[in-house]
CSV table of C-alpha atoms in Angstrom, one decimal:
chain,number,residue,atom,x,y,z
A,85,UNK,CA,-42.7,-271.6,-46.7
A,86,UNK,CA,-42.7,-267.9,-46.0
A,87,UNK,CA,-40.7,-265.6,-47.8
A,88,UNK,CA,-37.6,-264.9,-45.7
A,89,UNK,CA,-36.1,-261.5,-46.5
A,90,UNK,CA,-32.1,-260.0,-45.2
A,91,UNK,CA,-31.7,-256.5,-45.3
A,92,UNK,CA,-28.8,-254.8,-45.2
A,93,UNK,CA,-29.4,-250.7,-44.9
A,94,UNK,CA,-27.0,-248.1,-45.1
A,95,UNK,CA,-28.2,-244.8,-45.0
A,96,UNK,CA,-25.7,-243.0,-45.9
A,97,UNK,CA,-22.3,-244.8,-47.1
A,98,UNK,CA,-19.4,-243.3,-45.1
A,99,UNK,CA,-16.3,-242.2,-46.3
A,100,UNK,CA,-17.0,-241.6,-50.0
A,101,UNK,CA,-18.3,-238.2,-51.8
A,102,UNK,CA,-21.5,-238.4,-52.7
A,103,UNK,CA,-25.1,-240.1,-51.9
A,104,UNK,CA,-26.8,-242.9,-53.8
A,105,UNK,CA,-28.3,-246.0,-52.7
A,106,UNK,CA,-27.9,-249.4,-53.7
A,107,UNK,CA,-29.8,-253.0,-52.9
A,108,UNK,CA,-28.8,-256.4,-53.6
A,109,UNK,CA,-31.3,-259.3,-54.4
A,110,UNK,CA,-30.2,-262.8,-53.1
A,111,UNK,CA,-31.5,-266.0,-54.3
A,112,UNK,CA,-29.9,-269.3,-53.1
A,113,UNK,CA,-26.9,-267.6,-51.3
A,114,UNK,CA,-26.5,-266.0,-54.3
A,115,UNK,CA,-27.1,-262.3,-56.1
A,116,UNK,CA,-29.5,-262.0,-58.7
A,117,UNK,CA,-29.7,-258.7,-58.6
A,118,UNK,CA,-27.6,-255.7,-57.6
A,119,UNK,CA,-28.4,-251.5,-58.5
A,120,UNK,CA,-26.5,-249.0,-57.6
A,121,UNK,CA,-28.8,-246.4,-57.6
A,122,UNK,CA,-27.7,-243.1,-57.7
A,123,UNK,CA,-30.2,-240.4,-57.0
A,124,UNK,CA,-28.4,-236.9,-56.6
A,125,UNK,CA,-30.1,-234.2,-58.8
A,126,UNK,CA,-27.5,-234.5,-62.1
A,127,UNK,CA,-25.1,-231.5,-62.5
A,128,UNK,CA,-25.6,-230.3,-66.0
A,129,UNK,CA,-21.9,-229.2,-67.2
A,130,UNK,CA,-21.9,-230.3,-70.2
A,131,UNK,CA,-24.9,-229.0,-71.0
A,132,UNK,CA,-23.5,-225.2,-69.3
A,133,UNK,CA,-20.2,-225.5,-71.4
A,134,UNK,CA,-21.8,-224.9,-74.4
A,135,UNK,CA,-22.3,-221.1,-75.6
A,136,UNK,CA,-18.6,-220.9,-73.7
A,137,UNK,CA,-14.9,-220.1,-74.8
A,138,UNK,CA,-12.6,-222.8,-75.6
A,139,UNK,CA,-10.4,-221.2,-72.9
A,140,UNK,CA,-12.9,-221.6,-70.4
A,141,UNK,CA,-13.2,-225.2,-70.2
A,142,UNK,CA,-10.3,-226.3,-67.5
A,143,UNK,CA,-11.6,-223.3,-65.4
A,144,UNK,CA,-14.9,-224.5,-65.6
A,145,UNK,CA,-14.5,-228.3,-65.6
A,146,UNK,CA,-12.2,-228.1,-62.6
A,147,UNK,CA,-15.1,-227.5,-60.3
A,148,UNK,CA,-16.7,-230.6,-60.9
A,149,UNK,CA,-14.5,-232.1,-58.2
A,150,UNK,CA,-12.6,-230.1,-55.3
A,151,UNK,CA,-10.3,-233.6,-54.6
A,152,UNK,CA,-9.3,-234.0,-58.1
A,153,UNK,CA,-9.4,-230.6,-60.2
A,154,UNK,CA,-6.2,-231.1,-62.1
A,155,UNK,CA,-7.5,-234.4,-63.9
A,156,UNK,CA,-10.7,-232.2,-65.0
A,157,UNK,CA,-8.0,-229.1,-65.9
A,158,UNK,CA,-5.3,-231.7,-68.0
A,159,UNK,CA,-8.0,-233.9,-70.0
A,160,UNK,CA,-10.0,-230.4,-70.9
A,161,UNK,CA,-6.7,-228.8,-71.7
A,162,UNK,CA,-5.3,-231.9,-73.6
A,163,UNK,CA,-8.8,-231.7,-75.8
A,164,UNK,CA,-8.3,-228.1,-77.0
A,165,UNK,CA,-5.2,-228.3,-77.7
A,166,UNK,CA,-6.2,-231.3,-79.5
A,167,UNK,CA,-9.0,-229.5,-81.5
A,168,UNK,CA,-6.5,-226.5,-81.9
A,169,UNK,CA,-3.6,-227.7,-82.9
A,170,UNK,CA,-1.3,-226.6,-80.1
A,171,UNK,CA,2.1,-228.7,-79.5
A,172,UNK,CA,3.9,-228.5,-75.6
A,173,UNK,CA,7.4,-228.7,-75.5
A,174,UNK,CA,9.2,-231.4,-73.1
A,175,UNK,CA,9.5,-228.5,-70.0
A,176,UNK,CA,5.4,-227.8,-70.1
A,177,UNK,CA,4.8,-231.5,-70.2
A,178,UNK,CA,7.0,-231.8,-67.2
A,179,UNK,CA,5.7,-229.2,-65.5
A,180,UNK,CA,2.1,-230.7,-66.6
A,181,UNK,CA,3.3,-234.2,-65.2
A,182,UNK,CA,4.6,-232.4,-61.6
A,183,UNK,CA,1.3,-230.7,-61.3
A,184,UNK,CA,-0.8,-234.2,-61.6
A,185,UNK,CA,1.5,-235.9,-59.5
A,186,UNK,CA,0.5,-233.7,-56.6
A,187,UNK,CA,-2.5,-234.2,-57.2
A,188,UNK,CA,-2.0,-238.1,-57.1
A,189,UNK,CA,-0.1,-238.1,-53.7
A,190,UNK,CA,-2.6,-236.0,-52.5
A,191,UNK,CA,-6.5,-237.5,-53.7
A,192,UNK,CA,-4.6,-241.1,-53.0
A,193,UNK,CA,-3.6,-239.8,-49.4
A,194,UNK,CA,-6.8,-238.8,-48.6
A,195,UNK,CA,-8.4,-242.2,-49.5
A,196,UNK,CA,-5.9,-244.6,-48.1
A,197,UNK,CA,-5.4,-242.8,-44.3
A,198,UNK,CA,-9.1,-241.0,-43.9
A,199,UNK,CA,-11.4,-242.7,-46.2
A,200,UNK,CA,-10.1,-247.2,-46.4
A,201,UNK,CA,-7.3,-248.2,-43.6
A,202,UNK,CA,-9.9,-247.7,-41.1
A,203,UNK,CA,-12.1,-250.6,-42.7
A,204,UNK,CA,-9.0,-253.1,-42.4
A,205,UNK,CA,-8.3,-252.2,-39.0
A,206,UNK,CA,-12.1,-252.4,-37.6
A,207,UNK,CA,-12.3,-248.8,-36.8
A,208,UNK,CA,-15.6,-246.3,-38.3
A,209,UNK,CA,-13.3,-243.2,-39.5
A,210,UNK,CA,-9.7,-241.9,-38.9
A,211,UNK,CA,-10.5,-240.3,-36.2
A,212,UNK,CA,-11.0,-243.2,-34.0
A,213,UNK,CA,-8.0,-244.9,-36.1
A,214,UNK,CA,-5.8,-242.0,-34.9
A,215,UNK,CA,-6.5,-242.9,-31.1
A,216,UNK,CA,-4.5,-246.1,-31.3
A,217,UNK,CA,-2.2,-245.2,-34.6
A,218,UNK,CA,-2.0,-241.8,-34.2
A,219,UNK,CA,2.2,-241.8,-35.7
A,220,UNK,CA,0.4,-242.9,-38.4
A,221,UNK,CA,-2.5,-241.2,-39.6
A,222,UNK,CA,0.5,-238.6,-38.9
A,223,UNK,CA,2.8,-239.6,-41.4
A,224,UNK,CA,-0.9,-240.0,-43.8
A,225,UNK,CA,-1.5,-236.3,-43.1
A,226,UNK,CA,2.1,-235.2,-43.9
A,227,UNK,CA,2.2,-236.9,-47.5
A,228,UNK,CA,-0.8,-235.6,-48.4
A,229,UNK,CA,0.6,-232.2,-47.2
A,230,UNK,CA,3.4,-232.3,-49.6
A,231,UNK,CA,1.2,-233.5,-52.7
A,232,UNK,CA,-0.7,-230.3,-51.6
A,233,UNK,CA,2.2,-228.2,-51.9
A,234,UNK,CA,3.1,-229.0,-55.3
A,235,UNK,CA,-0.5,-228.0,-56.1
A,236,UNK,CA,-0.1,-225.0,-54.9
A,237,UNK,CA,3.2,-223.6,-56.1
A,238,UNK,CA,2.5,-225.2,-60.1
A,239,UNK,CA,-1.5,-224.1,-59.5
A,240,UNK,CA,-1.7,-221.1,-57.9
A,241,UNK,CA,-3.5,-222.7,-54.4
A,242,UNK,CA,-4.4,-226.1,-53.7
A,243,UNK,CA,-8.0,-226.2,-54.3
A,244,UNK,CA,-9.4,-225.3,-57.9
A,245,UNK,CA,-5.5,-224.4,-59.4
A,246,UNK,CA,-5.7,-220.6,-61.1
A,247,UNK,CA,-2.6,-221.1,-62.8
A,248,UNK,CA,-3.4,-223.6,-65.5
A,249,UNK,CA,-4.8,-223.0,-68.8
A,250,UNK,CA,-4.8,-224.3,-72.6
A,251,UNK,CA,-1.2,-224.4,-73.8
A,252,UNK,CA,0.4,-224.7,-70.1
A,253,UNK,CA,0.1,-222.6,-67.3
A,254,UNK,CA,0.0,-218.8,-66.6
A,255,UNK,CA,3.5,-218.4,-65.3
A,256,UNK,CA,6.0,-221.0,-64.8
A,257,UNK,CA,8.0,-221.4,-61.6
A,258,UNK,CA,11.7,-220.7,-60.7
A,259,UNK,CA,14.4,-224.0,-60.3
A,260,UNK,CA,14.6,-222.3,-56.5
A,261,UNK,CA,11.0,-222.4,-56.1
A,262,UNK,CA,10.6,-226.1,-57.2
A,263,UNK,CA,14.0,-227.1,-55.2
A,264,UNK,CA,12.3,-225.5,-52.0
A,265,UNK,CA,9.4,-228.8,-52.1
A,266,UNK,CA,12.7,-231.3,-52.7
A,267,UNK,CA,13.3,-232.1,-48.6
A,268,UNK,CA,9.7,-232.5,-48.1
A,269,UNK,CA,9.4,-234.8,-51.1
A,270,UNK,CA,12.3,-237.0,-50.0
A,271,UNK,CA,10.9,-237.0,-46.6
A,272,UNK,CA,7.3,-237.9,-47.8
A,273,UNK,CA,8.8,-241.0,-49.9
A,274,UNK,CA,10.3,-242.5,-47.1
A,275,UNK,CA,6.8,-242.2,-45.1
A,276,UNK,CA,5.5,-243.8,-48.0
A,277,UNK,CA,7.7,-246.7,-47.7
A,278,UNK,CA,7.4,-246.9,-44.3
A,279,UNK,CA,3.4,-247.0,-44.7
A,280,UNK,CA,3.3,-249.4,-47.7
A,281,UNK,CA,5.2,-252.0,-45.6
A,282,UNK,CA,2.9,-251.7,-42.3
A,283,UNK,CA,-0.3,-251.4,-44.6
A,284,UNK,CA,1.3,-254.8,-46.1
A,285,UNK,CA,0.6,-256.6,-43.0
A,286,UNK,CA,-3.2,-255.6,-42.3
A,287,UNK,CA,-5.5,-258.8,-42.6
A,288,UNK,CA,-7.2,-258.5,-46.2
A,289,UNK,CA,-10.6,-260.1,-47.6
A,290,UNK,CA,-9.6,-262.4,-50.3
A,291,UNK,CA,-11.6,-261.8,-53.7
A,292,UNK,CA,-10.7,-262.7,-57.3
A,293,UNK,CA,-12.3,-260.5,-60.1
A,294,UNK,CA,-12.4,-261.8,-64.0
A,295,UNK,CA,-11.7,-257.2,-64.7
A,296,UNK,CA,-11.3,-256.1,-68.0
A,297,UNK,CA,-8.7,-253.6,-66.8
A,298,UNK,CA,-8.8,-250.4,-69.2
A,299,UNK,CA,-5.8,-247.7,-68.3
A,300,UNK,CA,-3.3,-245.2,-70.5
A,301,UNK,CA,-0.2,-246.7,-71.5
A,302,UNK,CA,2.8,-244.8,-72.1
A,303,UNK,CA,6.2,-246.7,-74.3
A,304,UNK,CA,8.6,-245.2,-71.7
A,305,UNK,CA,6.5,-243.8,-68.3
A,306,UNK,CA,3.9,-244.8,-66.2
A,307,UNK,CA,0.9,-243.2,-68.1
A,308,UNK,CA,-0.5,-240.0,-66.2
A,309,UNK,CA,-1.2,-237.0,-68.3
A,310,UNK,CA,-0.8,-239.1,-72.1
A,311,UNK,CA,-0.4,-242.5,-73.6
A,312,UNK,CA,-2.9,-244.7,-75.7
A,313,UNK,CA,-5.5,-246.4,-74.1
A,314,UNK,CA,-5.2,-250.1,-73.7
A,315,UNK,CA,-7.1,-252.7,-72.0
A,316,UNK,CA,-6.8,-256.5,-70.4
A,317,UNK,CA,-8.5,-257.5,-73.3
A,318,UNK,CA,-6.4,-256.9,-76.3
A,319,UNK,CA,-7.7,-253.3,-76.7
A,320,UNK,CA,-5.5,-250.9,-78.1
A,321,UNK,CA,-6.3,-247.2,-79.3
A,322,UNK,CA,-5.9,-243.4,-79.6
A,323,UNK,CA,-8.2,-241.4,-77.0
A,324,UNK,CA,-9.7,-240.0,-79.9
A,325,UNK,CA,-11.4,-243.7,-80.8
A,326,UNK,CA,-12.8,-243.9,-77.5
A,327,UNK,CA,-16.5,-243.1,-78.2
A,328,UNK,CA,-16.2,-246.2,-81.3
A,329,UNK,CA,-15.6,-248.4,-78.6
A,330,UNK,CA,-17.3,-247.3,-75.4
A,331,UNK,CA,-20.7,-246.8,-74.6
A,332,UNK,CA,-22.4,-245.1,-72.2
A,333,UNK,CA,-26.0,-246.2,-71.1
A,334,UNK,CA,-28.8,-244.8,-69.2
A,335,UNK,CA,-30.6,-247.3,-66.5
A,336,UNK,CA,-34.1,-246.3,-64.8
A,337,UNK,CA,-32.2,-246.1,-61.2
A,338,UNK,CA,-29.3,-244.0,-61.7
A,339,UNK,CA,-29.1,-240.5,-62.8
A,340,UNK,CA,-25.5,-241.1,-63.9
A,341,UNK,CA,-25.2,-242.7,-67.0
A,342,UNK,CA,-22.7,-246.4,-66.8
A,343,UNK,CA,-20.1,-247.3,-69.3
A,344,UNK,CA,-19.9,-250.5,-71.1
A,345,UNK,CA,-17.3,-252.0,-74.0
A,346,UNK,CA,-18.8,-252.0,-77.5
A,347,UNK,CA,-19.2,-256.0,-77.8
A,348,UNK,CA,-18.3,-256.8,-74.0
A,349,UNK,CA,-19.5,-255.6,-70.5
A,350,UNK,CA,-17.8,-254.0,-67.6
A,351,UNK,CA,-14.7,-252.7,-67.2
A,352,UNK,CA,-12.5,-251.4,-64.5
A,353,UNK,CA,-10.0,-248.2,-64.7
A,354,UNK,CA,-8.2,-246.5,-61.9
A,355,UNK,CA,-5.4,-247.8,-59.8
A,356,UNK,CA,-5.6,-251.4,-60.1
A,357,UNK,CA,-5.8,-251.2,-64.2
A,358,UNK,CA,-3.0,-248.6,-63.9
A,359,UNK,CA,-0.7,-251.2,-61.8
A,360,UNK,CA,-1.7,-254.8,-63.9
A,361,UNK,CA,-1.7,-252.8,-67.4
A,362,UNK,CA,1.8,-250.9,-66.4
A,363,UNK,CA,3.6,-252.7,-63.9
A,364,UNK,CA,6.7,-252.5,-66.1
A,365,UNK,CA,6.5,-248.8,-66.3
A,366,UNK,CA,6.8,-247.9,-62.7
A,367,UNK,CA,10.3,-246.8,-61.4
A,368,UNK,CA,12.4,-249.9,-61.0
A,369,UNK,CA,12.8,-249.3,-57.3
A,370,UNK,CA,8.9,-248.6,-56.8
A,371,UNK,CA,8.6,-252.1,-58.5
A,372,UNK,CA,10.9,-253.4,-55.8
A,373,UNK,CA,8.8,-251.9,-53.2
A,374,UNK,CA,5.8,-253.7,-54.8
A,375,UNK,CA,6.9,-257.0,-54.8
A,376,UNK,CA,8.2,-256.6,-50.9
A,377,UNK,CA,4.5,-255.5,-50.0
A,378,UNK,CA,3.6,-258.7,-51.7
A,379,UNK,CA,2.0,-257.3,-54.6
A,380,UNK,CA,2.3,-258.8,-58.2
A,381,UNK,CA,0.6,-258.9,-61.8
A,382,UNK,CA,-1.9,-259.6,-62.4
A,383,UNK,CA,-3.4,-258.4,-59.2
A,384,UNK,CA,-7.5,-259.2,-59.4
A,385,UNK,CA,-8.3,-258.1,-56.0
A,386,UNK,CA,-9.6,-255.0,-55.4
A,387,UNK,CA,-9.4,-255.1,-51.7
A,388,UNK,CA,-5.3,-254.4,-52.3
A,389,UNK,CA,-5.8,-251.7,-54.0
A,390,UNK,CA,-5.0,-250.0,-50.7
A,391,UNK,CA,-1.3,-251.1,-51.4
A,392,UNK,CA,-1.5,-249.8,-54.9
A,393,UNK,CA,-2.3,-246.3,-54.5
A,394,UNK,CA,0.3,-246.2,-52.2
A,395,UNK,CA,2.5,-247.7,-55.0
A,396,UNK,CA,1.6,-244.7,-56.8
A,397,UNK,CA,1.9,-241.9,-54.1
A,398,UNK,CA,6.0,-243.7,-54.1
A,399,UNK,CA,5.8,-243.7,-57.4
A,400,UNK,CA,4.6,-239.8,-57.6
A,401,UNK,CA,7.0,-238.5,-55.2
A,402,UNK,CA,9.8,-240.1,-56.8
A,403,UNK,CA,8.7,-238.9,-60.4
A,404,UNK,CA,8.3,-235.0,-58.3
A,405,UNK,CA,12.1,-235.5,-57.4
A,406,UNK,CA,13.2,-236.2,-60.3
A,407,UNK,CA,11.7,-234.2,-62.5
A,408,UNK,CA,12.4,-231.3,-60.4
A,409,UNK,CA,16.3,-231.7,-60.4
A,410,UNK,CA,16.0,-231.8,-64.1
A,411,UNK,CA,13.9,-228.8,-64.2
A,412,UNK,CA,14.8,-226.3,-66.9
A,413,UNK,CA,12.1,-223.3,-67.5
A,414,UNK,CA,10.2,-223.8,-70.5
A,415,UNK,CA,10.7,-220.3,-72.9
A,416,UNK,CA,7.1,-219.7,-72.2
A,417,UNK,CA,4.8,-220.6,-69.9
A,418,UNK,CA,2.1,-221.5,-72.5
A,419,UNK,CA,1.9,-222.3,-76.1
A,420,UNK,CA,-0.8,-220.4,-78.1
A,421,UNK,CA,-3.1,-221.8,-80.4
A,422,UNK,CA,-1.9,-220.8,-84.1
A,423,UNK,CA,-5.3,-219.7,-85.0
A,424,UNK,CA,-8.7,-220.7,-84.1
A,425,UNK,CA,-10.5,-222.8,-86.1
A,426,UNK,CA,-13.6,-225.3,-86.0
A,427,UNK,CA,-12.9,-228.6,-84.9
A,428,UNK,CA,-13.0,-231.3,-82.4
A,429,UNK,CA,-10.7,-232.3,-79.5
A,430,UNK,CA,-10.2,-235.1,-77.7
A,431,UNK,CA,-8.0,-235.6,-74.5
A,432,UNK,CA,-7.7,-238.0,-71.5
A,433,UNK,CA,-5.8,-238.7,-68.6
A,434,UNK,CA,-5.1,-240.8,-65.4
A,435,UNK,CA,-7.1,-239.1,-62.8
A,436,UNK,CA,-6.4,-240.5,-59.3
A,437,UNK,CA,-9.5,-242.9,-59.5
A,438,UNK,CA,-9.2,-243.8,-63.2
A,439,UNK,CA,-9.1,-242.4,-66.8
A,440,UNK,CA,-11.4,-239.8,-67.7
A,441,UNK,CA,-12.1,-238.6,-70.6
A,442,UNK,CA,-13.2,-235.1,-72.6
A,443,UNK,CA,-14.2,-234.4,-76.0
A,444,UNK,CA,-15.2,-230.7,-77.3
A,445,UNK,CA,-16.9,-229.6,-80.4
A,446,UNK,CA,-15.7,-225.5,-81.2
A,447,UNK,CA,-17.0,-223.5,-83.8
A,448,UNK,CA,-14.4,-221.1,-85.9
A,449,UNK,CA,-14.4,-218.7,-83.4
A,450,UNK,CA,-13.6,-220.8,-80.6
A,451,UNK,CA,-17.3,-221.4,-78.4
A,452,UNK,CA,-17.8,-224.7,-77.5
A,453,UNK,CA,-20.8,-226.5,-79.1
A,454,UNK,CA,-20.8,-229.4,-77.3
A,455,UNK,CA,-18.7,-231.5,-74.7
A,456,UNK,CA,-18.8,-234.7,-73.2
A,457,UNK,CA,-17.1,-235.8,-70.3
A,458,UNK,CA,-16.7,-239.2,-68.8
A,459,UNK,CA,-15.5,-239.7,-65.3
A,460,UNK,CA,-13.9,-242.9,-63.6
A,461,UNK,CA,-16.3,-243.2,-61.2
A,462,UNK,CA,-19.6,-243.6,-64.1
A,463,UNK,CA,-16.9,-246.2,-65.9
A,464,UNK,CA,-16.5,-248.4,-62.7
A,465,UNK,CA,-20.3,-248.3,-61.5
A,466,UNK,CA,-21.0,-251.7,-63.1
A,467,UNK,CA,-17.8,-253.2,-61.9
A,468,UNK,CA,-18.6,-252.0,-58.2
A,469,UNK,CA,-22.3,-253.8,-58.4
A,470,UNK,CA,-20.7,-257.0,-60.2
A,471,UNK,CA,-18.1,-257.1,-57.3
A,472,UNK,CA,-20.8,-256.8,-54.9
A,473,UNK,CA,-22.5,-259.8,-56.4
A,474,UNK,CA,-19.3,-261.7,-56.2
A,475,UNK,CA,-19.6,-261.5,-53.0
A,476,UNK,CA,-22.7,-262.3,-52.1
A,477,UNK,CA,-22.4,-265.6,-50.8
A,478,UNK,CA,-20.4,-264.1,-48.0
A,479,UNK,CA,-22.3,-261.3,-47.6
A,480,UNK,CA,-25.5,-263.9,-47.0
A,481,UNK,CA,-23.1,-265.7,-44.4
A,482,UNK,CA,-22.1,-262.8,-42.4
A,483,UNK,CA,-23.5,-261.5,-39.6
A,484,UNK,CA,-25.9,-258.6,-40.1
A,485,UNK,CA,-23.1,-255.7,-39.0
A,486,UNK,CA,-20.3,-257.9,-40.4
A,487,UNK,CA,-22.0,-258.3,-43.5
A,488,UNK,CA,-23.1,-254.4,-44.1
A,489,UNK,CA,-19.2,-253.3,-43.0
A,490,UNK,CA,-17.9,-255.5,-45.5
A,491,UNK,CA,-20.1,-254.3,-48.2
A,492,UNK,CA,-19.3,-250.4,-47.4
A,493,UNK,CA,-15.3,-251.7,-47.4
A,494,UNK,CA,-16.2,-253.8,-51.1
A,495,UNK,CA,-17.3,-250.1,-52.4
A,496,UNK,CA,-14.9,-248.0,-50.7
A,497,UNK,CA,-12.0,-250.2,-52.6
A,498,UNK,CA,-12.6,-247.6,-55.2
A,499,UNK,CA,-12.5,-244.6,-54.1
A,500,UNK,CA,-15.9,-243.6,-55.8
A,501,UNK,CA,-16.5,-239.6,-56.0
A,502,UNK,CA,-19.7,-239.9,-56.4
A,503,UNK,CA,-20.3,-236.0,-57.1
A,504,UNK,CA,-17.6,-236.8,-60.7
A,505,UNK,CA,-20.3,-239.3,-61.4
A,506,UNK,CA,-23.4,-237.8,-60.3
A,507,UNK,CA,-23.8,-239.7,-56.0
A,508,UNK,CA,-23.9,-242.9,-53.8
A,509,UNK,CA,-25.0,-245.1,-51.4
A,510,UNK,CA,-27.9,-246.3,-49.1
A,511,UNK,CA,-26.8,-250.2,-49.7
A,512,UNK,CA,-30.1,-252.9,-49.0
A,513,UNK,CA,-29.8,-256.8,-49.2
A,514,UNK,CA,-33.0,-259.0,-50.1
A,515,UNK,CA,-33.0,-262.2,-49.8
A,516,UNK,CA,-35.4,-264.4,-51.5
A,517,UNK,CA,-36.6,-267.8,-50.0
A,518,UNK,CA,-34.0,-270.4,-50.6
């Protein structure tokens, strides 16, 4: 019998940042193959932080990502300070927290109204969306106009923040200042309900994923800017331990290295982690709002993770409110180091896709003699070709334009920035004589 190929081709995968391709082998109905080859000339940070000053780092790592430049600012901040010995009072942690939780409302924003909804409502970008649902890609536009602002009273401007640095921020703001974002906060949190309870009604592919689900955990908040890391799986650690029980690995068609557990496989961080891992940590009424969207732990399918980040935009806005009426000024807007010294730092946080990591080697006088840095997106390659394969008997089904929409929908369930990673996806199906 003649070979009988399928091929599915994307040129360029919409709605994500980044370029890479990606081709699935079928056998039987079934994958026996998938690489997500990503092919975008790497970036070379790491390699440009060395030779730098420790204080450098958060200005310099920020620009790895315009969407989400505060998780690059907090994990490099959290590392020296780490390596340095420097200690935040409770009102720079708050103000620390405010500033990521912009940043949250805003990267999740963007994904759930511009970049997904459209795929669960048949429509090939917002634009299109906005002709028949235009109140709300409104509402979308407004929340992630508030995150913004937060942004860019805490960071200076809401692109790249100029107000951060090692040991807090350049100047802190006034109670008036913060109280000026409080209506718009309030307002966005009700557009937030509103939008978690219509998005709860969209029709929803049904797929069941074995994750190992790696996220901070916090004893008493939903982890964000600190916490140990913790997985589905029993793991429990400092951030410092992460390289003992992480790898990374280089494959022949990706010029982004993917991340592995020592003694296991793949693994998943980002929102759906987050919500299975701390469920109980989230605000008692942004648990209520949850379970009315129809959302529970453990939650396996990654196609609702369109409801989850908006669990965490709620969750963000009411965590901006309250922290806000709270708000005391610290004494300073920044801690110093006590004295430099040699060393290594290591630091982590929750950035809007998943945790990512930094660690920095400094020599007595402060230069940085190496850095690594792991982004979610690297961390959740493996997972996104694994869910791919799950779903490969449908995709085989499907028809042609079905089956290639479904598969851009299966990637864009994670919110892959593909430039963090270094870049996405040109997706082909083969399939092998049965």
């Amino acid at each position: 019998m003649s070979a009988e190929t399928r091929t599915i081709a994307v040129d360029y995968l919409a709605r994500v940042e980044g370029e890479g391709s990606l081709t699935l082998v079928i056998e039987d109905g079934r994958a026996k193959e998938a690489r997500l080859s990503i092919f975008e000339p790497p970036r070379f940070f790491e390699a440009f932080l060395r030779g730098r000053g420790y204080a450098e780092a958060p200005d310099i790592t920020s620009r790895i990502c315009g969407i989400c430049p505060v998780a690059y600012i907090t994990s490099a901040c959290r590392a020296m300070e780490d390596a340095l010995g420097i200690e935040l009072g409770p009102e720079l942690r708050a103000l620390r927290r405010l500033l990521y939780c912009g940043e949250w409302i805003e990267s999740h924003a963007l994904h759930v109204f511009l970049l997904h909804a459209p795929d669960f409502l048949g429509y090939p970008d917002a634009v299109a969306m906005a002709r028949d649902h235009r109140d709300w890609v409104a509402k979308g536009l407004a929340i992630k106009k508030a995150g913004n602002a937060i942004v860019a009273l805490l960071g200076g401007r809401e692109i790249h923040p100029v107000n951060t640095r090692v040991g807090g921020f350049y100047s802190a703001p006034s109670r008036a200042d913060l109280e000026g974002l409080l209506p718009e906060l309030r307002a966005g949190s009700e557009r937030t309900r509103a939008c978690l309870s219509w998005m709860a009604t969209l029709p929803c592919p049904e797929l069941d994923r074995p994750y190992e689900f790696v996220a901070l955990r916090s004893d008493d908040v939903y982890a964000i800017t600190e916490g140990r890391l913790v997985s589905s799986g029993g793991l429990g650690i400092e951030v410092r331990d992460y390289d003992a029980h992480f790898i990374e690995e280089h494959v022949s068609w990706s010029t982004a290295l993917r991340s592995r557990i020592h003694g296991s496989g793949s693994y998943l961080c980002g929102p759906l982690a987050r919500f299975n891992l701390s469920f109980d940590r989230l605000l008692p009424e942004v648990q209520d709002a949850a379970r009315a969207a129809g959302l529970a732990v453990p939650c396996r399918n990654p196609f609702r993770s369109l409801l989850v980040r908006l669990v965490e935009i709620l969750q963000a806005f009411e965590e901006s409110i309250r922290i806000i009426e709270a708000y005391a000024p610290p004494p300073a807007p920044f801690v110093a180091p006590p004295a430099l010294r040699a060393g290594t730092g290591y630091g982590g946080s929750e950035a809007p896709r998943g945790f990512l990591y930094h660690r920095y080697t400094l020599d007595a006088e402060g230069t940085i003699l190496d850095a690594k840095i792991v982004p979610p997106t690297s961390q959740n390659q493996l997972s996104i070709e694994e869910d791919l394969c799950a779903m490969s008997p449908s995709l085989a089904s499907l028809p042609l334009r079905e089956a290639t929409a479904r598969a851009e929908q299966a990637v864009r369930n994670h919110d892959p920035c593909i430039s963090c990673a270094t870049h996405f996806l040109t997706l082909r199906v083969e399939e092998a004589p049965r």
